[in-house]
PDB file of C-alpha atoms and ligand atoms in Angstrom:
ATOM      1  CA  UNK A   1       5.840 -29.510 -22.642  1.00  0.00           C
ATOM      2  CA  UNK A   2       7.943 -30.057 -19.499  1.00  0.00           C
ATOM      3  CA  UNK A   3       6.331 -32.081 -16.691  1.00  0.00           C
ATOM      4  CA  UNK A   4       6.033 -30.953 -13.049  1.00  0.00           C
ATOM      5  CA  UNK A   5       5.612 -34.615 -12.058  1.00  0.00           C
ATOM      6  CA  UNK A   6       9.200 -35.282 -13.213  1.00  0.00           C
ATOM      7  CA  UNK A   7      10.691 -32.457 -11.136  1.00  0.00           C
ATOM      8  CA  UNK A   8      12.400 -32.745  -7.760  1.00  0.00           C
ATOM      9  CA  UNK A   9       9.489 -30.904  -6.144  1.00  0.00           C
ATOM     10  CA  UNK A  10       7.572 -34.162  -6.062  1.00  0.00           C
ATOM     11  CA  UNK A  11      10.321 -35.571  -3.815  1.00  0.00           C
ATOM     12  CA  UNK A  12       9.270 -35.170  -0.200  1.00  0.00           C
ATOM     13  CA  UNK A  13      12.798 -34.855   1.211  1.00  0.00           C
ATOM     14  CA  UNK A  14      13.794 -32.197  -1.359  1.00  0.00           C
ATOM     15  CA  UNK A  15      10.678 -30.201  -0.597  1.00  0.00           C
ATOM     16  CA  UNK A  16      11.161 -30.496   3.192  1.00  0.00           C
ATOM     17  CA  UNK A  17      14.817 -29.421   2.897  1.00  0.00           C
ATOM     18  CA  UNK A  18      13.727 -26.295   1.031  1.00  0.00           C
ATOM     19  CA  UNK A  19      11.246 -25.407   3.773  1.00  0.00           C
ATOM     20  CA  UNK A  20      13.889 -25.967   6.478  1.00  0.00           C
ATOM     21  CA  UNK A  21      16.863 -24.279   4.839  1.00  0.00           C
ATOM     22  CA  UNK A  22      15.765 -21.621   2.333  1.00  0.00           C
ATOM     23  CA  UNK A  23      15.925 -18.802   4.887  1.00  0.00           C
ATOM     24  CA  UNK A  24      19.609 -19.569   5.389  1.00  0.00           C
ATOM     25  CA  UNK A  25      20.752 -19.879   1.783  1.00  0.00           C
ATOM     26  CA  UNK A  26      18.551 -17.404  -0.116  1.00  0.00           C
ATOM     27  CA  UNK A  27      20.397 -14.072  -0.192  1.00  0.00           C
ATOM     28  CA  UNK A  28      18.354 -11.052   0.884  1.00  0.00           C
ATOM     29  CA  UNK A  29      15.125 -13.075   0.895  1.00  0.00           C
ATOM     30  CA  UNK A  30      13.577 -10.621   3.362  1.00  0.00           C
ATOM     31  CA  UNK A  31      14.576  -7.630   1.226  1.00  0.00           C
ATOM     32  CA  UNK A  32      13.059  -9.204  -1.916  1.00  0.00           C
ATOM     33  CA  UNK A  33       9.786  -9.731  -0.048  1.00  0.00           C
ATOM     34  CA  UNK A  34       9.861  -6.249   1.521  1.00  0.00           C
ATOM     35  CA  UNK A  35      10.444  -4.628  -1.897  1.00  0.00           C
ATOM     36  CA  UNK A  36       7.439  -6.545  -3.254  1.00  0.00           C
ATOM     37  CA  UNK A  37       5.357  -5.425  -0.286  1.00  0.00           C
ATOM     38  CA  UNK A  38       6.462  -1.847  -0.875  1.00  0.00           C
ATOM     39  CA  UNK A  39       5.234  -2.071  -4.479  1.00  0.00           C
ATOM     40  CA  UNK A  40       1.929  -3.495  -3.252  1.00  0.00           C
ATOM     41  CA  UNK A  41       1.657  -0.730  -0.616  1.00  0.00           C
ATOM     42  CA  UNK A  42       2.326   2.016  -3.144  1.00  0.00           C
ATOM     43  CA  UNK A  43       0.058   0.868  -5.971  1.00  0.00           C
ATOM     44  CA  UNK A  44      -2.627  -1.351  -4.428  1.00  0.00           C
ATOM     45  CA  UNK A  45      -3.065  -0.944  -0.677  1.00  0.00           C
ATOM     46  CA  UNK A  46      -5.495   1.981  -0.980  1.00  0.00           C
ATOM     47  CA  UNK A  47      -8.049  -0.285  -2.743  1.00  0.00           C
ATOM     48  CA  UNK A  48     -10.124  -2.689  -0.670  1.00  0.00           C
ATOM     49  CA  UNK A  49     -11.039  -5.122  -3.447  1.00  0.00           C
ATOM     50  CA  UNK A  50      -7.679  -6.578  -4.518  1.00  0.00           C
ATOM     51  CA  UNK A  51      -7.528 -10.159  -5.733  1.00  0.00           C
ATOM     52  CA  UNK A  52      -4.064 -11.647  -5.221  1.00  0.00           C
ATOM     53  CA  UNK A  53      -2.605 -14.753  -6.870  1.00  0.00           C
ATOM     54  CA  UNK A  54       0.637 -16.520  -5.827  1.00  0.00           C
ATOM     55  CA  UNK A  55       1.926 -18.981  -8.431  1.00  0.00           C
ATOM     56  CA  UNK A  56       4.216 -21.667  -6.993  1.00  0.00           C
ATOM     57  CA  UNK A  57       3.422 -20.512  -3.450  1.00  0.00           C
ATOM     58  CA  UNK A  58       5.472 -23.194  -1.650  1.00  0.00           C
ATOM     59  CA  UNK A  59       4.666 -23.081   2.056  1.00  0.00           C
ATOM     60  CA  UNK A  60       2.922 -19.702   1.803  1.00  0.00           C
ATOM     61  CA  UNK A  61       5.635 -17.488   3.299  1.00  0.00           C
ATOM     62  CA  UNK A  62       4.982 -14.535   0.974  1.00  0.00           C
ATOM     63  CA  UNK A  63       1.233 -14.500   1.605  1.00  0.00           C
ATOM     64  CA  UNK A  64       1.820 -14.716   5.350  1.00  0.00           C
ATOM     65  CA  UNK A  65       4.093 -11.663   5.093  1.00  0.00           C
ATOM     66  CA  UNK A  66       1.579  -9.794   2.895  1.00  0.00           C
ATOM     67  CA  UNK A  67      -1.242 -10.486   5.367  1.00  0.00           C
ATOM     68  CA  UNK A  68       0.780  -9.000   8.237  1.00  0.00           C
ATOM     69  CA  UNK A  69       0.223  -5.568   6.681  1.00  0.00           C
ATOM     70  CA  UNK A  70      -2.552  -5.775   4.071  1.00  0.00           C
ATOM     71  CA  UNK A  71      -6.048  -7.207   3.700  1.00  0.00           C
ATOM     72  CA  UNK A  72      -6.709  -8.185   0.090  1.00  0.00           C
ATOM     73  CA  UNK A  73     -10.267  -9.182  -0.803  1.00  0.00           C
ATOM     74  CA  UNK A  74      -9.209 -12.638  -1.996  1.00  0.00           C
ATOM     75  CA  UNK A  75      -6.038 -14.695  -2.193  1.00  0.00           C
ATOM     76  CA  UNK A  76      -5.393 -17.723  -4.393  1.00  0.00           C
ATOM     77  CA  UNK A  77      -2.341 -19.907  -3.875  1.00  0.00           C
ATOM     78  CA  UNK A  78      -1.328 -22.359  -6.586  1.00  0.00           C
ATOM     79  CA  UNK A  79       1.353 -25.050  -6.385  1.00  0.00           C
ATOM     80  CA  UNK A  80       1.971 -28.364  -8.132  1.00  0.00           C
ATOM     81  CA  UNK A  81       2.950 -29.994  -4.860  1.00  0.00           C
ATOM     82  CA  UNK A  82       0.256 -31.164  -2.475  1.00  0.00           C
ATOM     83  CA  UNK A  83       2.816 -31.305   0.321  1.00  0.00           C
ATOM     84  CA  UNK A  84       3.739 -27.631  -0.188  1.00  0.00           C
ATOM     85  CA  UNK A  85       0.064 -26.631  -0.260  1.00  0.00           C
ATOM     86  CA  UNK A  86      -0.531 -28.502   2.993  1.00  0.00           C
ATOM     87  CA  UNK A  87       2.400 -26.621   4.564  1.00  0.00           C
ATOM     88  CA  UNK A  88       0.911 -23.342   3.257  1.00  0.00           C
ATOM     89  CA  UNK A  89      -2.517 -24.256   4.669  1.00  0.00           C
ATOM     90  CA  UNK A  90      -0.913 -25.005   8.030  1.00  0.00           C
ATOM     91  CA  UNK A  91       0.936 -21.674   7.994  1.00  0.00           C
ATOM     92  CA  UNK A  92      -2.052 -19.579   6.929  1.00  0.00           C
ATOM     93  CA  UNK A  93      -4.906 -21.417   8.593  1.00  0.00           C
ATOM     94  CA  UNK A  94      -8.455 -21.599   7.277  1.00  0.00           C
ATOM     95  CA  UNK A  95      -9.871 -18.285   6.081  1.00  0.00           C
ATOM     96  CA  UNK A  96     -12.891 -17.753   3.880  1.00  0.00           C
ATOM     97  CA  UNK A  97     -11.043 -15.537   1.405  1.00  0.00           C
ATOM     98  CA  UNK A  98      -8.062 -17.870   0.790  1.00  0.00           C
ATOM     99  CA  UNK A  99      -8.183 -20.587  -1.893  1.00  0.00           C
ATOM    100  CA  UNK A 100      -5.583 -23.295  -2.351  1.00  0.00           C
ATOM    101  CA  UNK A 101      -5.299 -24.944  -5.763  1.00  0.00           C
ATOM    102  CA  UNK A 102      -3.089 -27.881  -6.576  1.00  0.00           C
ATOM    103  CA  UNK A 103      -2.073 -27.516 -10.214  1.00  0.00           C
ATOM    104  CA  UNK A 104       1.075 -27.467 -12.281  1.00  0.00           C
ATOM    105  CA  UNK A 105       1.736 -24.361 -14.369  1.00  0.00           C
ATOM    106  CA  UNK A 106       1.671 -26.609 -17.426  1.00  0.00           C
ATOM    107  CA  UNK A 107      -1.889 -27.704 -16.630  1.00  0.00           C
ATOM    108  CA  UNK A 108      -3.089 -24.135 -16.067  1.00  0.00           C
ATOM    109  CA  UNK A 109      -2.827 -23.322 -19.780  1.00  0.00           C
ATOM    110  CA  UNK A 110      -5.303 -26.012 -20.771  1.00  0.00           C
ATOM    111  CA  UNK A 111      -7.510 -26.420 -17.703  1.00  0.00           C
ATOM    112  CA  UNK A 112      -8.648 -22.790 -17.336  1.00  0.00           C
ATOM    113  CA  UNK A 113      -8.680 -23.352 -13.551  1.00  0.00           C
ATOM    114  CA  UNK A 114      -8.305 -19.658 -12.780  1.00  0.00           C
ATOM    115  CA  UNK A 115     -11.066 -17.457 -14.081  1.00  0.00           C
ATOM    116  CA  UNK A 116     -10.944 -14.352 -11.908  1.00  0.00           C
ATOM    117  CA  UNK A 117      -9.384 -11.031 -12.665  1.00  0.00           C
ATOM    118  CA  UNK A 118      -6.375 -10.545 -10.413  1.00  0.00           C
ATOM    119  CA  UNK A 119      -4.915  -7.177  -9.455  1.00  0.00           C
ATOM    120  CA  UNK A 120      -1.643  -8.553  -8.161  1.00  0.00           C
ATOM    121  CA  UNK A 121       0.087 -11.730  -9.332  1.00  0.00           C
ATOM    122  CA  UNK A 122       3.245 -12.835  -7.554  1.00  0.00           C
ATOM    123  CA  UNK A 123       5.579 -15.750  -8.128  1.00  0.00           C
ATOM    124  CA  UNK A 124       8.852 -16.613  -6.429  1.00  0.00           C
ATOM    125  CA  UNK A 125      11.562 -19.107  -7.314  1.00  0.00           C
ATOM    126  CA  UNK A 126       9.249 -21.422  -9.276  1.00  0.00           C
ATOM    127  CA  UNK A 127       8.963 -20.286 -12.914  1.00  0.00           C
ATOM    128  CA  UNK A 128      12.696 -20.771 -13.618  1.00  0.00           C
ATOM    129  CA  UNK A 129      11.953 -24.491 -13.886  1.00  0.00           C
ATOM    130  CA  UNK A 130      10.146 -23.875 -17.193  1.00  0.00           C
ATOM    131  CA  UNK A 131      12.024 -23.544 -20.497  1.00  0.00           C
ATOM    132  CA  UNK A 132      11.791 -20.092 -22.123  1.00  0.00           C
ATOM    133  CA  UNK A 133       8.941 -20.989 -24.505  1.00  0.00           C
ATOM    134  CA  UNK A 134       6.831 -22.218 -21.554  1.00  0.00           C
ATOM    135  CA  UNK A 135       7.792 -19.169 -19.470  1.00  0.00           C
ATOM    136  CA  UNK A 136       6.435 -17.056 -22.338  1.00  0.00           C
ATOM    137  CA  UNK A 137       3.201 -19.089 -22.411  1.00  0.00           C
ATOM    138  CA  UNK A 138       2.822 -18.607 -18.647  1.00  0.00           C
ATOM    139  CA  UNK A 139       3.591 -14.879 -18.844  1.00  0.00           C
ATOM    140  CA  UNK A 140       0.904 -14.513 -21.566  1.00  0.00           C
ATOM    141  CA  UNK A 141      -1.544 -16.433 -19.389  1.00  0.00           C
ATOM    142  CA  UNK A 142      -0.685 -14.189 -16.412  1.00  0.00           C
ATOM    143  CA  UNK A 143      -1.300 -11.134 -18.593  1.00  0.00           C
ATOM    144  CA  UNK A 144      -4.716 -12.535 -19.485  1.00  0.00           C
ATOM    145  CA  UNK A 145      -5.538 -13.142 -15.804  1.00  0.00           C
ATOM    146  CA  UNK A 146      -4.627  -9.586 -14.728  1.00  0.00           C
ATOM    147  CA  UNK A 147      -7.245  -6.873 -14.598  1.00  0.00           C
ATOM    148  CA  UNK A 148      -6.329  -3.516 -16.211  1.00  0.00           C
ATOM    149  CA  UNK A 149      -3.809  -1.696 -13.995  1.00  0.00           C
ATOM    150  CA  UNK A 150      -2.835  -5.019 -12.362  1.00  0.00           C
ATOM    151  CA  UNK A 151       0.762  -5.994 -11.757  1.00  0.00           C
ATOM    152  CA  UNK A 152       2.876  -9.131 -12.089  1.00  0.00           C
ATOM    153  CA  UNK A 153       5.879  -9.357  -9.755  1.00  0.00           C
ATOM    154  CA  UNK A 154       8.365 -12.155 -10.319  1.00  0.00           C
ATOM    155  CA  UNK A 155      11.198 -12.958  -7.869  1.00  0.00           C
ATOM    156  CA  UNK A 156      13.404 -15.644  -9.330  1.00  0.00           C
ATOM    157  CA  UNK A 157      16.840 -16.785 -10.382  1.00  0.00           C
ATOM    158  CA  UNK A 158      17.941 -15.658 -13.837  1.00  0.00           C
ATOM    159  CA  UNK A 159      20.757 -16.757 -16.145  1.00  0.00           C
ATOM    160  CA  UNK A 160      23.797 -14.465 -16.132  1.00  0.00           C
ATOM    161  CA  UNK A 161      24.839 -12.960 -19.475  1.00  0.00           C
ATOM    162  CA  UNK A 162      28.144 -14.887 -19.660  1.00  0.00           C
ATOM    163  CA  UNK A 163      30.097 -17.658 -17.942  1.00  0.00           C
ATOM    164  CA  UNK A 164      32.474 -15.025 -16.568  1.00  0.00           C
ATOM    165  CA  UNK A 165      29.622 -13.210 -14.818  1.00  0.00           C
ATOM    166  CA  UNK A 166      27.990 -16.499 -13.796  1.00  0.00           C
ATOM    167  CA  UNK A 167      31.156 -17.599 -11.985  1.00  0.00           C
ATOM    168  CA  UNK A 168      31.180 -14.315 -10.072  1.00  0.00           C
ATOM    169  CA  UNK A 169      27.479 -14.545  -9.190  1.00  0.00           C
ATOM    170  CA  UNK A 170      27.847 -18.142  -7.959  1.00  0.00           C
ATOM    171  CA  UNK A 171      30.838 -17.163  -5.811  1.00  0.00           C
ATOM    172  CA  UNK A 172      28.854 -14.173  -4.488  1.00  0.00           C
ATOM    173  CA  UNK A 173      26.064 -16.569  -3.489  1.00  0.00           C
ATOM    174  CA  UNK A 174      28.561 -18.989  -1.886  1.00  0.00           C
ATOM    175  CA  UNK A 175      30.078 -16.079   0.060  1.00  0.00           C
ATOM    176  CA  UNK A 176      26.642 -14.958   1.275  1.00  0.00           C
ATOM    177  CA  UNK A 177      25.892 -18.424   2.690  1.00  0.00           C
ATOM    178  CA  UNK A 178      29.358 -18.592   4.279  1.00  0.00           C
ATOM    179  CA  UNK A 179      28.800 -15.294   6.072  1.00  0.00           C
ATOM    180  CA  UNK A 180      25.385 -16.258   7.441  1.00  0.00           C
ATOM    181  CA  UNK A 181      25.372 -15.908  11.260  1.00  0.00           C
ATOM    182  CA  UNK A 182      23.928 -19.415  11.688  1.00  0.00           C
ATOM    183  CA  UNK A 183      27.295 -21.160  11.147  1.00  0.00           C
ATOM    184  CA  UNK A 184      26.074 -24.662  12.019  1.00  0.00           C
ATOM    185  CA  UNK A 185      23.435 -24.530   9.275  1.00  0.00           C
ATOM    186  CA  UNK A 186      25.379 -22.488   6.741  1.00  0.00           C
ATOM    187  CA  UNK A 187      28.440 -24.747   6.696  1.00  0.00           C
ATOM    188  CA  UNK A 188      26.264 -27.619   5.481  1.00  0.00           C
ATOM    189  CA  UNK A 189      24.721 -25.485   2.755  1.00  0.00           C
ATOM    190  CA  UNK A 190      27.863 -24.211   1.017  1.00  0.00           C
ATOM    191  CA  UNK A 191      27.331 -26.656  -1.850  1.00  0.00           C
ATOM    192  CA  UNK A 192      23.909 -25.201  -2.711  1.00  0.00           C
ATOM    193  CA  UNK A 193      25.137 -22.834  -5.497  1.00  0.00           C
ATOM    194  CA  UNK A 194      26.991 -25.722  -7.205  1.00  0.00           C
ATOM    195  CA  UNK A 195      23.997 -28.048  -6.783  1.00  0.00           C
ATOM    196  CA  UNK A 196      21.708 -25.379  -8.229  1.00  0.00           C
ATOM    197  CA  UNK A 197      23.973 -25.072 -11.278  1.00  0.00           C
ATOM    198  CA  UNK A 198      24.105 -28.861 -11.829  1.00  0.00           C
ATOM    199  CA  UNK A 199      20.393 -29.552 -11.287  1.00  0.00           C
ATOM    200  CA  UNK A 200      18.827 -29.958 -14.731  1.00  0.00           C
ATOM    201  CA  UNK A 201      15.402 -28.988 -13.272  1.00  0.00           C
ATOM    202  CA  UNK A 202      16.702 -25.414 -13.216  1.00  0.00           C
ATOM    203  CA  UNK A 203      16.215 -23.689 -16.561  1.00  0.00           C
ATOM    204  CA  UNK A 204      16.921 -20.006 -15.847  1.00  0.00           C
ATOM    205  CA  UNK A 205      16.845 -17.526 -18.727  1.00  0.00           C
ATOM    206  CA  UNK A 206      18.482 -14.125 -18.815  1.00  0.00           C
ATOM    207  CA  UNK A 207      16.741 -11.187 -17.219  1.00  0.00           C
ATOM    208  CA  UNK A 208      16.947  -9.383 -20.585  1.00  0.00           C
ATOM    209  CA  UNK A 209      15.125 -12.151 -22.474  1.00  0.00           C
ATOM    210  CA  UNK A 210      12.362 -12.241 -19.853  1.00  0.00           C
ATOM    211  CA  UNK A 211      11.914  -8.455 -19.711  1.00  0.00           C
ATOM    212  CA  UNK A 212      11.709  -8.514 -23.502  1.00  0.00           C
ATOM    213  CA  UNK A 213       9.130 -11.328 -23.433  1.00  0.00           C
ATOM    214  CA  UNK A 214       6.966  -9.416 -20.921  1.00  0.00           C
ATOM    215  CA  UNK A 215       7.153  -6.257 -23.058  1.00  0.00           C
ATOM    216  CA  UNK A 216       6.262  -8.180 -26.225  1.00  0.00           C
ATOM    217  CA  UNK A 217       3.239  -9.692 -24.480  1.00  0.00           C
ATOM    218  CA  UNK A 218       1.982  -6.184 -23.674  1.00  0.00           C
ATOM    219  CA  UNK A 219       3.126  -5.533 -20.092  1.00  0.00           C
ATOM    220  CA  UNK A 220       3.928  -1.843 -19.430  1.00  0.00           C
ATOM    221  CA  UNK A 221       6.568  -0.306 -17.150  1.00  0.00           C
ATOM    222  CA  UNK A 222       8.503  -3.557 -17.354  1.00  0.00           C
ATOM    223  CA  UNK A 223      11.564  -3.313 -15.132  1.00  0.00           C
ATOM    224  CA  UNK A 224      13.842  -5.017 -12.637  1.00  0.00           C
ATOM    225  CA  UNK A 225      13.006  -3.752  -9.151  1.00  0.00           C
ATOM    226  CA  UNK A 226      15.761  -5.421  -7.083  1.00  0.00           C
ATOM    227  CA  UNK A 227      18.717  -7.675  -7.895  1.00  0.00           C
ATOM    228  CA  UNK A 228      21.563  -9.516  -6.207  1.00  0.00           C
ATOM    229  CA  UNK A 229      23.662 -11.830  -8.409  1.00  0.00           C
ATOM    230  CA  UNK A 230      21.326 -14.309 -10.086  1.00  0.00           C
ATOM    231  CA  UNK A 231      18.394 -13.354  -7.797  1.00  0.00           C
ATOM    232  CA  UNK A 232      16.082 -10.838  -9.451  1.00  0.00           C
ATOM    233  CA  UNK A 233      12.755  -9.160  -8.813  1.00  0.00           C
ATOM    234  CA  UNK A 234      11.101  -7.967 -11.979  1.00  0.00           C
ATOM    235  CA  UNK A 235       7.719  -7.546 -13.630  1.00  0.00           C
ATOM    236  CA  UNK A 236       5.311  -5.109 -15.174  1.00  0.00           C
ATOM    237  CA  UNK A 237       1.789  -3.681 -15.245  1.00  0.00           C
ATOM    238  CA  UNK A 238      -1.180  -4.344 -17.498  1.00  0.00           C
TER     239      UNK A 238
HETATM  240  C1  SAM B   1      11.740 -22.929  -4.589  1.00  0.00           C
HETATM  241  S1  SAM B   1      10.078 -23.268  -4.180  1.00  0.00           S
HETATM  242  C2  SAM B   1       9.477 -21.604  -3.918  1.00  0.00           C
HETATM  243  C3  SAM B   1       8.289 -21.566  -3.030  1.00  0.00           C
HETATM  244  C4  SAM B   1       7.836 -20.168  -2.632  1.00  0.00           C
HETATM  245  N1  SAM B   1       7.342 -19.436  -3.777  1.00  0.00           N
HETATM  246  C5  SAM B   1       8.958 -19.422  -1.951  1.00  0.00           C
HETATM  247  O1  SAM B   1       9.398 -18.390  -2.459  1.00  0.00           O
HETATM  248  O2  SAM B   1       9.419 -19.901  -0.905  1.00  0.00           O
HETATM  249  C6  SAM B   1       9.342 -23.661  -5.751  1.00  0.00           C
HETATM  250  C7  SAM B   1       7.878 -24.020  -5.649  1.00  0.00           C
HETATM  251  O3  SAM B   1       7.338 -24.037  -6.959  1.00  0.00           O
HETATM  252  C8  SAM B   1       6.576 -25.207  -7.129  1.00  0.00           C
HETATM  253  N2  SAM B   1       6.668 -25.538  -8.558  1.00  0.00           N
HETATM  254  C9  SAM B   1       7.803 -25.780  -9.250  1.00  0.00           C
HETATM  255  N3  SAM B   1       7.512 -26.023 -10.540  1.00  0.00           N
HETATM  256  C10 SAM B   1       6.162 -25.933 -10.653  1.00  0.00           C
HETATM  257  C11 SAM B   1       5.245 -26.125 -11.724  1.00  0.00           C
HETATM  258  N4  SAM B   1       5.672 -26.436 -12.946  1.00  0.00           N
HETATM  259  N5  SAM B   1       3.935 -25.992 -11.490  1.00  0.00           N
HETATM  260  C12 SAM B   1       3.482 -25.671 -10.233  1.00  0.00           C
HETATM  261  N6  SAM B   1       4.302 -25.500  -9.174  1.00  0.00           N
HETATM  262  C13 SAM B   1       5.623 -25.628  -9.382  1.00  0.00           C
HETATM  263  C14 SAM B   1       7.210 -26.240  -6.215  1.00  0.00           C
HETATM  264  O4  SAM B   1       6.301 -27.263  -5.854  1.00  0.00           O
HETATM  265  C15 SAM B   1       7.636 -25.380  -5.042  1.00  0.00           C
HETATM  266  O5  SAM B   1       6.623 -25.286  -4.072  1.00  0.00           O
END
């Protein structure tokens, strides 16, 4: 089993840099979040008793955006990093219906920390750190945690189908950063696509292999909902 404790997310500077710079170097981050919110609006907003789970919540940006429009009954945010959870707590403030849990994905399988039935499970840019076999274990666990009709939405980087396509996708990403209106910031972030590729913490798998895994686990209506280069939004219903 891989170990969260050995990942760069335990490094304070790495984690702070992500919080400071991700808005600049993540292509179409707003659109990925808005598409997820649109799915939530269409399938879940009419119900008043939704339980939402965010796995690898970081500093809580997605939940903040969700709460601008919707009022789920309960929200649980999980992250392996205490520093990220503190940043999320600061962003979201204290509310009776929000729980913060510090736990690695790897520990979730054995600790049974989460025992509720969730209607909506979201994860962004975190699960790609797990090798495929552990992604499958986590997807099965997510399926178990979902109530019937519930949905899992996963926004993450995926492995391109060939080196040829990968080179294009990485240059597309580089180009996106270069064209960002904040030139002072973006010029310092042009190396991010290369650093992402070299960082052995990143273990992306192809979109196809992950859609197949979700289908095999039992998810229905498995599909990709939005994509730009390696960045993909996909998931399915229980
Ligand atoms: C790139 S950040 C994404 C944060 C947030 N979801 C977002 O979209 O901004 C990845 C987050 O996943 C967390 N993470 C990475 N691997 C994890 C693991 N194995 N278990 C729990 N959290 C993990 C990190 O601590 C970090 O907060």
